[in-house]
Short mmCIF file of C-alpha atoms in Angstrom, two decimals:
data_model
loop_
_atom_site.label_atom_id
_atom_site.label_comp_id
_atom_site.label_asym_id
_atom_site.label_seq_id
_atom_site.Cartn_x
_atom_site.Cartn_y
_atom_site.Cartn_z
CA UNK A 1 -27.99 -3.80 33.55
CA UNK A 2 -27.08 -0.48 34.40
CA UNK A 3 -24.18 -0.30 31.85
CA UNK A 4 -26.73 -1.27 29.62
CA UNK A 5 -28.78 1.19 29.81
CA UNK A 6 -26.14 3.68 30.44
CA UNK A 7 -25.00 2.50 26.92
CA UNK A 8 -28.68 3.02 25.40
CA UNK A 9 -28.85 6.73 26.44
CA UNK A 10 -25.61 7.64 25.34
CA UNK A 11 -27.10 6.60 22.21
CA UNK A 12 -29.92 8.16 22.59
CA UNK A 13 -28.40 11.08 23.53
CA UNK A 14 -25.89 10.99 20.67
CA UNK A 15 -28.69 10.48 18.15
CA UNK A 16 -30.81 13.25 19.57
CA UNK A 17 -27.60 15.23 19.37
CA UNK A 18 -27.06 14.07 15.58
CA UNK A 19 -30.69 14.93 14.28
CA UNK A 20 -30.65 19.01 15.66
CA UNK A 21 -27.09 19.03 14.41
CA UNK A 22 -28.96 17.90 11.07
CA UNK A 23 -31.85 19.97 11.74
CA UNK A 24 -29.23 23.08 11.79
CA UNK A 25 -27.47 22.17 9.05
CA UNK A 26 -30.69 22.30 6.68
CA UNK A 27 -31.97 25.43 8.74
CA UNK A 28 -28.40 27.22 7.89
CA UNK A 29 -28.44 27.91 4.45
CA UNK A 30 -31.51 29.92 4.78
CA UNK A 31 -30.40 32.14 7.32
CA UNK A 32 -27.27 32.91 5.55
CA UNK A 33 -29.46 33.63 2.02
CA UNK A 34 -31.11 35.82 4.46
CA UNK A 35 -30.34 39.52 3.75
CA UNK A 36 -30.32 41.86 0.26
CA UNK A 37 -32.24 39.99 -2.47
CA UNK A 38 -30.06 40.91 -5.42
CA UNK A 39 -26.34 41.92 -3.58
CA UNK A 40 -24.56 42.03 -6.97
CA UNK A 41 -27.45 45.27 -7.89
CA UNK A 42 -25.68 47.33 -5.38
CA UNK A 43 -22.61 47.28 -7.37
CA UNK A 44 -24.31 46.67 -11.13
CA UNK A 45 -27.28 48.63 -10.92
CA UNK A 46 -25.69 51.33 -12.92
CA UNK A 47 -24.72 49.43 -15.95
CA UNK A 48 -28.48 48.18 -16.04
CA UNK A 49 -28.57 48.37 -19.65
CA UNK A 50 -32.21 46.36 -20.73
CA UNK A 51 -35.28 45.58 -18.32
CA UNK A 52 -38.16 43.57 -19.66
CA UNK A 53 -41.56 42.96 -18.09
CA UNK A 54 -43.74 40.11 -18.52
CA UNK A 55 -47.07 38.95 -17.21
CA UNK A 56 -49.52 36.02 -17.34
CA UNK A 57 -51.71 37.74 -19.56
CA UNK A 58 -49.14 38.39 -21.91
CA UNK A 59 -48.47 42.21 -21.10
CA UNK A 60 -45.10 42.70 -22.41
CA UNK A 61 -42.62 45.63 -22.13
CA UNK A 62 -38.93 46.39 -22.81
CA UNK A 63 -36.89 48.75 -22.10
CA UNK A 64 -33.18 49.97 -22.99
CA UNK A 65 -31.07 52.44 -22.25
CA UNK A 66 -30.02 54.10 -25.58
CA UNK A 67 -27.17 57.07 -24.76
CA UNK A 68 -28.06 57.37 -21.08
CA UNK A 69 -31.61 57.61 -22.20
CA UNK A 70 -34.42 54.83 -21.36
CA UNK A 71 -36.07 54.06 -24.24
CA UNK A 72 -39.36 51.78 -24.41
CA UNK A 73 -38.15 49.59 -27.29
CA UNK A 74 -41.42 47.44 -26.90
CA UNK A 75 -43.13 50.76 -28.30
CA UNK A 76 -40.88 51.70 -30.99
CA UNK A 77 -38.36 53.65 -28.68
CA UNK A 78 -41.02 56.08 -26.96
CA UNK A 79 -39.20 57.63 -23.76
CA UNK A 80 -40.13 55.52 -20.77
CA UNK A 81 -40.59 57.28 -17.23
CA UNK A 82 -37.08 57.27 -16.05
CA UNK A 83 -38.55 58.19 -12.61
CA UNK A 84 -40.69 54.84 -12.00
CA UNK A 85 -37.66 52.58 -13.56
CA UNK A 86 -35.53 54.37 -10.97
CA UNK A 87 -37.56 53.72 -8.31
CA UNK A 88 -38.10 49.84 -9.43
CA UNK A 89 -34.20 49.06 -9.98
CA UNK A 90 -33.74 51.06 -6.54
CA UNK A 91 -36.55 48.89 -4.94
CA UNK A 92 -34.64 45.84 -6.02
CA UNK A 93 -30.85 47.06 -4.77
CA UNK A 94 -32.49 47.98 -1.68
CA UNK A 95 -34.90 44.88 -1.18
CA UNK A 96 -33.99 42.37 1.85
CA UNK A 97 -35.47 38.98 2.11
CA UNK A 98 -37.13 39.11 5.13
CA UNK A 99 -38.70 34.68 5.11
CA UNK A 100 -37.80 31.48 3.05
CA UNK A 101 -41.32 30.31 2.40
CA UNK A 102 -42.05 26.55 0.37
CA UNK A 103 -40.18 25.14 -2.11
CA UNK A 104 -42.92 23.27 -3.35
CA UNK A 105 -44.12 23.86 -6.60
CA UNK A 106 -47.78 22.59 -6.01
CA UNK A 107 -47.79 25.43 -3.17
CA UNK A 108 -46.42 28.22 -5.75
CA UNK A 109 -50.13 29.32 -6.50
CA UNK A 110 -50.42 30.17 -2.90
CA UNK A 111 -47.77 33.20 -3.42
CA UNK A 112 -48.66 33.55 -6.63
CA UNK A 113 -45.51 32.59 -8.05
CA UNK A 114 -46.54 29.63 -10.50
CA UNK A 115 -45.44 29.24 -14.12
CA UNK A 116 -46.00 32.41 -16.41
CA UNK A 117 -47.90 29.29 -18.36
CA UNK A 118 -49.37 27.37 -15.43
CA UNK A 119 -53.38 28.03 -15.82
CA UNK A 120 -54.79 30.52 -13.47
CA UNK A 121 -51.21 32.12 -13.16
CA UNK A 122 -51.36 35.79 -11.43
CA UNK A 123 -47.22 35.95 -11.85
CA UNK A 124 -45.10 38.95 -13.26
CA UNK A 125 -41.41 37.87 -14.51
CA UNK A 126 -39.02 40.41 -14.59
CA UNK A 127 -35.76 40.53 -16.31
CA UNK A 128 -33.02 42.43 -15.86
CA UNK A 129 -29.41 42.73 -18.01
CA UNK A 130 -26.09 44.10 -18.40
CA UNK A 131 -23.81 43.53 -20.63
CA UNK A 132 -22.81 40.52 -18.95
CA UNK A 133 -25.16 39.41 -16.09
CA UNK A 134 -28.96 38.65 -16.33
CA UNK A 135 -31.16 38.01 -13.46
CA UNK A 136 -34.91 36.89 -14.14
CA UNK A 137 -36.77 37.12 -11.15
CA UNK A 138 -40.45 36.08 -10.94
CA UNK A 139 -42.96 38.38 -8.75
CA UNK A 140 -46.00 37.08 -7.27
CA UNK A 141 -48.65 38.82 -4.36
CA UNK A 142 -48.89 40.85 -1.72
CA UNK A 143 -48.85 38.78 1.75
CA UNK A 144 -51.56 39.69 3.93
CA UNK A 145 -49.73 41.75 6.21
CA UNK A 146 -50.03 44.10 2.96
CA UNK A 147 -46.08 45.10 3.50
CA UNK A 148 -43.43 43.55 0.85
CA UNK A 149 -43.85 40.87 -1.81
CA UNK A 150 -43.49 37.15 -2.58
CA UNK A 151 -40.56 36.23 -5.09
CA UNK A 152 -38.24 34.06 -6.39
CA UNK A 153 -35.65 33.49 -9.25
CA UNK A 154 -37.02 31.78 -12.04
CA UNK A 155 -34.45 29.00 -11.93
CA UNK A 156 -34.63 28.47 -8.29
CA UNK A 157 -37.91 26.77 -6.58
CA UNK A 158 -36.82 28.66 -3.46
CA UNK A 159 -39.30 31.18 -2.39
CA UNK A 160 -39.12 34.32 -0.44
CA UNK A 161 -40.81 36.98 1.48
CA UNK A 162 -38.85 40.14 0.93
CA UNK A 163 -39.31 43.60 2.34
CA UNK A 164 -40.06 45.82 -0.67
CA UNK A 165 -43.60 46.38 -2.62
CA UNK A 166 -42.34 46.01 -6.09
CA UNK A 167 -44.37 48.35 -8.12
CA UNK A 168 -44.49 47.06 -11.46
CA UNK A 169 -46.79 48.05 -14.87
CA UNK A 170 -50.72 47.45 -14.99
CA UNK A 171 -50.65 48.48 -18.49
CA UNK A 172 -48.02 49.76 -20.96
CA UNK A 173 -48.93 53.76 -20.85
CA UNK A 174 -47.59 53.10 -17.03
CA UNK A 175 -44.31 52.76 -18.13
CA UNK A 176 -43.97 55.98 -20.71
CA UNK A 177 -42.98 59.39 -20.22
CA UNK A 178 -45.61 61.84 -19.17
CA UNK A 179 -46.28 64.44 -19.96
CA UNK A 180 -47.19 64.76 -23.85
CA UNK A 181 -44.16 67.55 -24.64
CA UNK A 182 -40.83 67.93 -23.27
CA UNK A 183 -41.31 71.40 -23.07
CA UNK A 184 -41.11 73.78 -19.77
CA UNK A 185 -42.62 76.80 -19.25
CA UNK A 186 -39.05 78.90 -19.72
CA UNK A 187 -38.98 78.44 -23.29
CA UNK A 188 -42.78 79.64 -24.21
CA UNK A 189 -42.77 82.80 -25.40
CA UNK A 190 -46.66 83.12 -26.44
CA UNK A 191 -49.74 80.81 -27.21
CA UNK A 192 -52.25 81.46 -29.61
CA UNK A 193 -55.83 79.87 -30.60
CA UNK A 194 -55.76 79.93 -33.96
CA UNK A 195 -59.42 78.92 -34.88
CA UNK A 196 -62.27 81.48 -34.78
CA UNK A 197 -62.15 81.53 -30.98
CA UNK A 198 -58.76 83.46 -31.60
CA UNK A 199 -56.61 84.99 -28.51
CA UNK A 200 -52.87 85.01 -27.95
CA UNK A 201 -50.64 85.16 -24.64
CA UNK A 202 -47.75 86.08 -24.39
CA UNK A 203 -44.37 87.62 -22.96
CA UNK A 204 -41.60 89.66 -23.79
CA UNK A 205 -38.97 87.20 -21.72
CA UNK A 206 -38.11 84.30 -19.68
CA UNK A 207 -37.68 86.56 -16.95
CA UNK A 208 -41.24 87.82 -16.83
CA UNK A 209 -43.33 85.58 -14.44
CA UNK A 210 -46.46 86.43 -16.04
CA UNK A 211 -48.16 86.46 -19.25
CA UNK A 212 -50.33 88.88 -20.45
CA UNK A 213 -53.39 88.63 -23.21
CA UNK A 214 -53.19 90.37 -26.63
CA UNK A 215 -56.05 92.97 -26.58
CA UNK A 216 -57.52 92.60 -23.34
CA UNK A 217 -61.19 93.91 -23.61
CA UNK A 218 -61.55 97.46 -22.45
CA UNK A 219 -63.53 97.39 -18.66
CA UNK A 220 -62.65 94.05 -18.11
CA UNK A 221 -60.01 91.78 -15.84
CA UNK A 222 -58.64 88.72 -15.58
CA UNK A 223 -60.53 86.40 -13.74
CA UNK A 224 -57.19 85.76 -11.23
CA UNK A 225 -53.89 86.74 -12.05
CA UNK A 226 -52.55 83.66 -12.76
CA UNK A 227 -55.17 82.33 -15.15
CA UNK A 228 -52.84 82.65 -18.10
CA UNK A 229 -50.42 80.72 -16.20
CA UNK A 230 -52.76 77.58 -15.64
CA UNK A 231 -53.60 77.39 -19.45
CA UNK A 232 -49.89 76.89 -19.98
CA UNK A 233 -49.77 74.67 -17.40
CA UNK A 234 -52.26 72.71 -18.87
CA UNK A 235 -50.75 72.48 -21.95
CA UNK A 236 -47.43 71.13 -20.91
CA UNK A 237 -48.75 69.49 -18.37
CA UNK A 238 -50.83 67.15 -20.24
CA UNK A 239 -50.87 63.43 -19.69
CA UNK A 240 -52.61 60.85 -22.03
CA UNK A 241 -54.57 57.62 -21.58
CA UNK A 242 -53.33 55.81 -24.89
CA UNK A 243 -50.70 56.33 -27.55
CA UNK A 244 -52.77 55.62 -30.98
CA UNK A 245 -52.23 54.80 -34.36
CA UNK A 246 -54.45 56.53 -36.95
CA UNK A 247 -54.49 57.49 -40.24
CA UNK A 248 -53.97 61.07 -41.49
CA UNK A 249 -57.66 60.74 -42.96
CA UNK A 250 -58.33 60.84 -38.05
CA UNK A 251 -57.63 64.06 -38.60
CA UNK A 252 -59.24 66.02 -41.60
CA UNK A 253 -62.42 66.41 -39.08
CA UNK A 254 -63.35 69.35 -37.88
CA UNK A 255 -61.66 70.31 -34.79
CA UNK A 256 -62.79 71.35 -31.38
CA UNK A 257 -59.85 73.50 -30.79
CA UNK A 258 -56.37 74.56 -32.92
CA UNK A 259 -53.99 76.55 -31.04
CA UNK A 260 -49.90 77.25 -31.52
CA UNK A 261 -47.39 77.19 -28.72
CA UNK A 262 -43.85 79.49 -29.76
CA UNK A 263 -40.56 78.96 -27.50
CA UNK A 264 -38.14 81.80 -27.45
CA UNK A 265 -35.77 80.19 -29.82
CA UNK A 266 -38.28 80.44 -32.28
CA UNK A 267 -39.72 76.41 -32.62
CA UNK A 268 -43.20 76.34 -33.39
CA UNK A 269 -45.63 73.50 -31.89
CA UNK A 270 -49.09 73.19 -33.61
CA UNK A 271 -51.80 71.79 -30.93
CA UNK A 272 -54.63 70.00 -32.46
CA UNK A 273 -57.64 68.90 -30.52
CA UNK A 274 -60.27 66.23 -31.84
CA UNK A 275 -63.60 65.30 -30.23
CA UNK A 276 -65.01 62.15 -32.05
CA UNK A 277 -67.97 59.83 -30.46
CA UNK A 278 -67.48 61.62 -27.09
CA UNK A 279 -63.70 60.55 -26.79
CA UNK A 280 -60.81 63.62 -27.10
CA UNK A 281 -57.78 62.94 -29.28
CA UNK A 282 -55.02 65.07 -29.45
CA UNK A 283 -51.62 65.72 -31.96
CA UNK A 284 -49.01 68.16 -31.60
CA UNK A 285 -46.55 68.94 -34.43
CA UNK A 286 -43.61 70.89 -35.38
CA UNK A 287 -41.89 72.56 -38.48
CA UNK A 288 -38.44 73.12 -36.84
CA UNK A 289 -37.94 69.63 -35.38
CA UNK A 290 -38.79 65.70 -34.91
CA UNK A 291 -39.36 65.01 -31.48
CA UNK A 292 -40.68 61.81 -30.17
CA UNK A 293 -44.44 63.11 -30.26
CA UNK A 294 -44.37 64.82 -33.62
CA UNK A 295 -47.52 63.47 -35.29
CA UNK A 296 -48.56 61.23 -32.79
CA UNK A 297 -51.84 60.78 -31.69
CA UNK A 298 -53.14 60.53 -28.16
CA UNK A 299 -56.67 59.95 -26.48
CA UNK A 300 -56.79 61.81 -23.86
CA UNK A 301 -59.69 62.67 -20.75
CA UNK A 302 -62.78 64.82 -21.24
CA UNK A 303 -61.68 67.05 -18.27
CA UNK A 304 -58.16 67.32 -19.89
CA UNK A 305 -59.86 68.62 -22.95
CA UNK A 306 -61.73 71.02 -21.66
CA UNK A 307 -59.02 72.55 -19.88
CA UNK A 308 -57.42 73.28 -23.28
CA UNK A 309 -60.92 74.55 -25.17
CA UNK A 310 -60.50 78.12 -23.42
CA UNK A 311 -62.11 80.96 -25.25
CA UNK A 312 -61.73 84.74 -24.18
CA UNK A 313 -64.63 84.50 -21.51
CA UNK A 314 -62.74 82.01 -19.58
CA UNK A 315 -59.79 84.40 -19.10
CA UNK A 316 -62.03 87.01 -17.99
CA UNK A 317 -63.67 88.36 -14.69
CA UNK A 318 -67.35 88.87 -14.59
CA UNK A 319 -67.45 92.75 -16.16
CA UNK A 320 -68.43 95.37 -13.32
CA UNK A 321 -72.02 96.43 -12.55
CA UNK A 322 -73.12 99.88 -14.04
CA UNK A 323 -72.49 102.92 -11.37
CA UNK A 324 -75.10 105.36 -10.33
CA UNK A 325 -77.91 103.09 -12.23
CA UNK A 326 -81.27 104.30 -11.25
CA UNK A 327 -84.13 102.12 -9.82
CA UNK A 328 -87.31 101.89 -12.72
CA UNK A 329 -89.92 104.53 -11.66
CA UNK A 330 -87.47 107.22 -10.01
CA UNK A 331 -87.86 110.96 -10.30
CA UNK A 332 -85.36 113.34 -9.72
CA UNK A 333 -86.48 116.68 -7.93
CA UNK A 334 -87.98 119.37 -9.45
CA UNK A 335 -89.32 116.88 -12.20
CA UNK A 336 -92.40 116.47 -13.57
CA UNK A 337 -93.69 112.52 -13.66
CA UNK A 338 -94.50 111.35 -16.96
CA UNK A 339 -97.77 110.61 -17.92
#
C-alpha cells in the first residue's frame, strides 16, 4: 500500500514537474522576443530608403529619399520634414517591447490593432524599406498608462506593448517641410511692398544685424528696434495650413498685399497675398529659379496674414507730443486779454 502510493506521487510529482516545464517552455519565447522592437533598424536605419503611411480612413503618404533628400512622393515630391521622419525612424531603432499582450484576433480591437479593413478599425500601418528588407508594422493606441504604444507586425498575430509613443501623421501637411521658403535671413538683402502701401528695408550686408527703412519719416522712430527684424521673420518664417491647387484665373483678384524679397546674390522672390471669403492664400515666385514652392499656392491663417499686411504706421513709434504747447485761455505777461 505504501509503495503504492509512493508510486502515485512520484507521478504526481513527475507530472506536476512536466506541466511548469511546459508552462516555461511556452512562457520562453516571449521573454527572449523581449527587448528592441526592430534590432535589424539599429544597423539599417541609414539605408531607409522609402517609408509609407497608411490609415483606416485611407490617409495615405509616401515618402523617399531622392539624393539624400526626403521627398513626399505621395505629393508630387514636395520636401517632407526631415526632422519628424528622423525622430519616427529613431523612435523605432530605439523602441523596446516592454509586454506580449493577446494573440487573439477577436481581442485586436481592444489595442486597436485590427485589420486596416476590419469595420470600426482605428489602426495606422506603417511600412518601411531598403533596398532589400521591408518591415510593415501595424500601430494601434495608447494604453492607459498614457506611456508607449500597442503594435505588431502585420504578418504576425503577436501583439506588443512597447516603450515608445510613435508619433505618426494626423493629416498630410504634418508630414511636409515648413516653412513656405527655404530661405534664411543671411541671404535677404532688402524687402519691399510694392503696392500703394509702398516701403522698403533693407541692408548694405550680411554682416549688419539690422535693417533699416528707406525714408524714415522725419520726427519719427521705430516702434522697437527690432521691428524690421520680425517682419522678416515673418516672412520666412511662415507656415501653411494646406498646399492648393488653383487656377491662374485664383489669382487675377485684387490683392491684399504684394511685396518683393531680394537675397544678396541677386534672386528675386515675388510675395503675393490673397484674401477671398475671409480665408488668406498666399504664392511666392521667382524669375532666377524653380524651387519647390514657385507658383504654388497656400492657405494660410488670418493671424499669419496680418503679420505680413504691414504698412509704414506699423513700423513706427507713436510721433512725440508738441513741446512748450500752451493750455487754451493763457496769457503771457504784460498782455492784453482779447476781447
Amino acid at each position: 500500500m505504501a509503495k503504492h502510493l509512493l508510486s502515485l506521487f512520484l507521478v504526481l510529482l513527475l507530472g506536476t514537474g512536466a506541466g511548469w516545464f511546459l508552462f516555461l517552455q511556452d512562457s520562453q519565447p516571449d521573454v527572449l522576443k523581449q527587448g528592441p522592437l526592430l534590432p535589424e533598424l539599429a544597423e539599417q536605419g541609414s539605408k531607409i530608403q522609402r517609408l509609407a503611411m497608411l490609415d483606416a480612413q485611407g490617409l495615405s503618404i509616401e515618402a523617399e529619399q531622392v539624393d539624400g533628400k526626403w521627398l513626399i512622393s505621395s505629393e508630387g515630391g514636395y520636401p517632407a520634414d526631415e526632422q519628424k521622419l528622423a525622430e519616427l525612424l529613431q523612435a523605432l531603432v530605439d523602441a523596446k517591447r516592454l509586454q506580449a499582450k493577446t494573440r487573439q484576433v477577436n481581442q485586436f480591437h481592444r489595442l486597436g490593432l485590427q485589420a486596416l479593413d476590419a469595420p470600426g478599425s482605428t489602426v495606422s500601418q506603417l511600412t518601411l524599406e531598403t533596398d532589400d528588407r521591408s518591415w510593415q508594422l501595424l500601430v494601434g493606441n495608447t494604453p492607459a498608462s498614457g506611456h508607449g504604444r500597442y503594435v505588431r507586425f502585420a504578418n504576425d498575430n503577436q501583439s506588443w506593448l512597447i516603450d515608445q509613443d510613435l508619433t505618426l501623421p494626423m493629416a498630410v501637411r504634418d508630414w511636409m517641410r515648413q516653412p513656405i521658403l527655404n530661405l534664411d535671413k543671411q541671404q535677404i538683402a532688402s524687402i519691399s511692398r510694392l503696392d500703394s502701401k509702398g516701403w522698403r528695408i533693407s541692408r548694405e550686408s550680411a554682416e549688419q544685424t539690422d535693417f533699416v527703412l528707406d525714408k524714415l519719416p522725419s520726427g519719427r522712430e521705430l516702434k522697437y528696434a527690432s521691428v524690421l527684424d520680425s517682419l522678416l521673420a515673418n516672412v520666412l518664417n511662415l507656415n501653411f495650413e494646406e498646399r492648393l491647387v488653383v487656377g491662374e484665373e485664383f489669382w487675377q483678384a485684387p490683392l491684399q498685399a504684394s511685396m518683393q524679397l531680394v537675397t544678396f546674390d541677386g534672386q528675386q522672390v515675388d510675395l503675393s497675398l490673397l484674401e477671398s471669403e475671409e480665408k488668406h492664400y498666399v504664392r511666392f515666385t521667382s524669375q532666377s529659379s524653380a524651387p519647390y514652392w514657385q507658383g504654388e499656392t497656400y492657405l494660410i491663417s488670418g493671424f499669419s496674414a496680418n503679420q505680413l499686411d504691414k504698412q509704414v504706421e506699423d513700423f513706427l513709434a507713436e510721433p512725440p507730443a508738441p513741446e512748450n504747447k500752451l493750455p487754451v485761455g493763457h496769457v503771457e505777461e504784460g498782455e492784453a486779454p482779447h476781447r
